[in-house]
mmCIF file of C-alpha atoms in Angstrom:
data_model
loop_
_atom_site.group_PDB
_atom_site.id
_atom_site.type_symbol
_atom_site.label_atom_id
_atom_site.label_comp_id
_atom_site.label_asym_id
_atom_site.label_seq_id
_atom_site.Cartn_x
_atom_site.Cartn_y
_atom_site.Cartn_z
ATOM 1 C CA GLN A 1 -11.708 17.111 0.877
ATOM 2 C CA VAL A 2 -8.896 14.741 0.535
ATOM 3 C CA GLN A 3 -9.911 10.956 -0.256
ATOM 4 C CA LEU A 4 -7.848 7.787 -1.075
ATOM 5 C CA VAL A 5 -10.128 4.471 -1.650
ATOM 6 C CA GLU A 6 -8.480 1.633 -0.872
ATOM 7 C CA SER A 7 -9.799 -1.521 -3.345
ATOM 8 C CA GLY A 8 -9.313 -4.619 -4.977
ATOM 9 C CA GLY A 9 -8.396 -7.129 -1.824
ATOM 10 C CA GLY A 10 -10.568 -10.526 -0.584
ATOM 11 C CA LEU A 11 -9.624 -14.128 -0.150
ATOM 12 C CA VAL A 12 -7.104 -15.831 -2.132
ATOM 13 C CA GLN A 13 -5.033 -18.891 -1.157
ATOM 14 C CA PRO A 14 -1.002 -19.524 -0.857
ATOM 15 C CA GLY A 15 0.735 -18.662 -3.603
ATOM 16 C CA GLY A 16 -1.602 -16.357 -5.562
ATOM 17 C CA SER A 17 -2.032 -12.796 -6.435
ATOM 18 C CA LEU A 18 -4.065 -10.130 -6.161
ATOM 19 C CA ARG A 19 -3.745 -6.206 -7.285
ATOM 20 C CA LEU A 20 -4.720 -3.328 -4.892
ATOM 21 C CA SER A 21 -4.954 -0.381 -5.820
ATOM 22 C CA CYS A 22 -5.937 3.636 -4.654
ATOM 23 C CA ALA A 23 -7.536 6.302 -6.128
ATOM 24 C CA ALA A 24 -6.528 10.282 -4.892
ATOM 25 C CA SER A 25 -8.243 12.983 -5.581
ATOM 26 C CA GLY A 26 -8.402 16.264 -3.500
ATOM 27 C CA ILE A 27 -4.453 16.491 -3.556
ATOM 28 C CA ILE A 28 -1.834 17.160 -6.650
ATOM 29 C CA PHE A 29 -0.747 13.722 -6.564
ATOM 30 C CA SER A 30 1.751 13.509 -9.339
ATOM 31 C CA ARG A 31 4.332 15.947 -5.914
ATOM 32 C CA TYR A 32 2.898 13.231 -3.379
ATOM 33 C CA ASP A 33 5.325 10.590 -1.893
ATOM 34 C CA MET A 34 2.826 7.470 -1.624
ATOM 35 C CA GLY A 35 2.690 4.172 0.253
ATOM 36 C CA TRP A 36 0.958 0.823 0.979
ATOM 37 C CA TYR A 37 0.328 -0.145 5.014
ATOM 38 C CA ARG A 38 -0.448 -2.775 6.662
ATOM 39 C CA GLN A 39 -2.411 -4.196 9.695
ATOM 40 C CA ALA A 40 -3.023 -7.643 10.853
ATOM 41 C CA PRO A 41 -4.693 -8.465 13.980
ATOM 42 C CA GLY A 42 -2.929 -8.054 17.556
ATOM 43 C CA LYS A 43 0.087 -6.544 14.975
ATOM 44 C CA GLU A 44 1.474 -3.128 14.608
ATOM 45 C CA ARG A 45 1.175 -1.464 11.419
ATOM 46 C CA GLU A 46 4.202 -2.154 9.394
ATOM 47 C CA LEU A 47 5.146 -0.342 6.002
ATOM 48 C CA VAL A 48 5.077 -2.432 2.483
ATOM 49 C CA ALA A 49 6.295 -0.451 0.196
ATOM 50 C CA ARG A 50 6.482 3.171 -0.613
ATOM 51 C CA ILE A 51 7.021 4.814 -3.783
ATOM 52 C CA VAL A 52 8.139 8.996 -3.960
ATOM 53 C CA SER A 53 6.741 11.381 -6.286
ATOM 54 C CA GLY A 54 9.790 10.688 -8.644
ATOM 55 C CA GLY A 55 9.263 6.857 -9.095
ATOM 56 C CA ILE A 56 12.019 6.158 -6.964
ATOM 57 C CA THR A 57 10.909 2.648 -4.612
ATOM 58 C CA ASN A 58 11.403 1.107 -1.833
ATOM 59 C CA TYR A 59 10.084 -2.282 0.475
ATOM 60 C CA GLY A 60 9.374 -3.844 3.315
ATOM 61 C CA ASP A 61 11.847 -6.300 4.175
ATOM 62 C CA SER A 62 8.686 -9.177 4.645
ATOM 63 C CA VAL A 63 7.813 -8.625 0.716
ATOM 64 C CA LYS A 64 10.715 -7.441 -1.105
ATOM 65 C CA GLY A 65 10.692 -9.876 -4.656
ATOM 66 C CA ARG A 66 7.145 -10.640 -4.346
ATOM 67 C CA PHE A 67 4.689 -7.062 -4.198
ATOM 68 C CA THR A 68 4.989 -4.353 -6.915
ATOM 69 C CA ILE A 69 4.640 -0.962 -6.242
ATOM 70 C CA SER A 70 3.725 1.597 -9.147
ATOM 71 C CA ARG A 71 1.608 4.848 -9.984
ATOM 72 C CA ASP A 72 -0.454 6.290 -12.630
ATOM 73 C CA ASN A 73 0.162 9.696 -12.259
ATOM 74 C CA ALA A 74 -2.346 10.682 -14.535
ATOM 75 C CA ARG A 75 -4.639 8.721 -13.128
ATOM 76 C CA ASN A 76 -4.114 9.784 -10.186
ATOM 77 C CA THR A 77 -3.650 6.088 -8.929
ATOM 78 C CA LEU A 78 -1.901 4.440 -6.869
ATOM 79 C CA PHE A 79 -0.666 0.668 -7.142
ATOM 80 C CA LEU A 80 -0.020 -3.049 -5.444
ATOM 81 C CA GLN A 81 0.467 -6.069 -7.406
ATOM 82 C CA MET A 82 0.864 -8.626 -5.194
ATOM 83 C CA ASN A 83 1.798 -12.405 -6.161
ATOM 84 C CA ARG A 84 3.477 -15.525 -3.972
ATOM 85 C CA LEU A 85 0.978 -14.514 -1.275
ATOM 86 C CA LYS A 86 1.864 -15.882 2.307
ATOM 87 C CA PRO A 87 -1.100 -16.633 5.288
ATOM 88 C CA GLU A 88 1.068 -13.446 6.756
ATOM 89 C CA ASP A 89 0.529 -10.984 3.906
ATOM 90 C CA THR A 90 -2.888 -11.754 5.457
ATOM 91 C CA ALA A 91 -4.123 -7.675 6.878
ATOM 92 C CA VAL A 92 -5.561 -4.855 6.356
ATOM 93 C CA TYR A 93 -3.381 -2.378 3.471
ATOM 94 C CA TYR A 94 -3.695 1.234 3.833
ATOM 95 C CA CYS A 95 -2.630 3.984 0.872
ATOM 96 C CA ASN A 96 -1.255 6.687 2.413
ATOM 97 C CA ALA A 97 -0.496 9.982 0.567
ATOM 98 C CA GLY A 98 2.578 12.622 2.100
ATOM 99 C CA GLY A 99 3.264 10.637 5.223
ATOM 100 C CA ALA A 100 6.438 11.549 6.370
ATOM 101 C CA VAL A 101 9.293 9.294 7.417
ATOM 102 C CA THR A 102 11.307 9.337 10.187
ATOM 103 C CA SER A 103 13.557 6.835 12.712
ATOM 104 C CA ARG A 104 10.066 5.653 14.187
ATOM 105 C CA GLY A 105 8.138 5.365 11.278
ATOM 106 C CA THR A 106 5.587 7.322 8.676
ATOM 107 C CA ILE A 107 2.975 9.693 10.416
ATOM 108 C CA GLY A 108 0.742 12.294 9.099
ATOM 109 C CA GLY A 109 -0.507 12.382 5.234
ATOM 110 C CA TYR A 110 -3.911 11.428 4.594
ATOM 111 C CA TRP A 111 -4.910 7.316 5.230
ATOM 112 C CA GLY A 112 -7.421 5.157 3.379
ATOM 113 C CA GLN A 113 -10.417 2.938 5.437
ATOM 114 C CA GLY A 114 -8.415 0.118 4.020
ATOM 115 C CA THR A 115 -8.820 -3.061 2.122
ATOM 116 C CA GLN A 116 -8.840 -6.964 3.169
ATOM 117 C CA VAL A 117 -6.905 -9.265 2.097
ATOM 118 C CA THR A 118 -6.959 -12.570 3.357
ATOM 119 C CA VAL A 119 -4.286 -15.244 2.153
ATOM 120 C CA SER A 120 -6.141 -19.248 3.182
ATOM 121 C CA SER A 121 -6.665 -22.687 2.264
#
């Protein structure tokens, strides 16, 4: 019943921008902490950005100052605005709802299928 559907990925040149969306259904969206995570081939999943139900945000070190996470509770949608993209941003980007944040990372919750972002000349 719970569905998270990411969209907006694609191929972009270094220095360019993309805006990702995550459409949620089957949850009371406004009550959920939400996050974006990414995984590149051969690498561990890493935090990109999180936004709690109250609106407070945090970002992974590698994207601070370049990415902005936001949410539209009226539309049950999570966004990630990505600016000044770098080749090292290339990864599959996943949306998470309700994951538990621990000292070992975010676990559990619901996950989307992911959307591919490729930054290349």
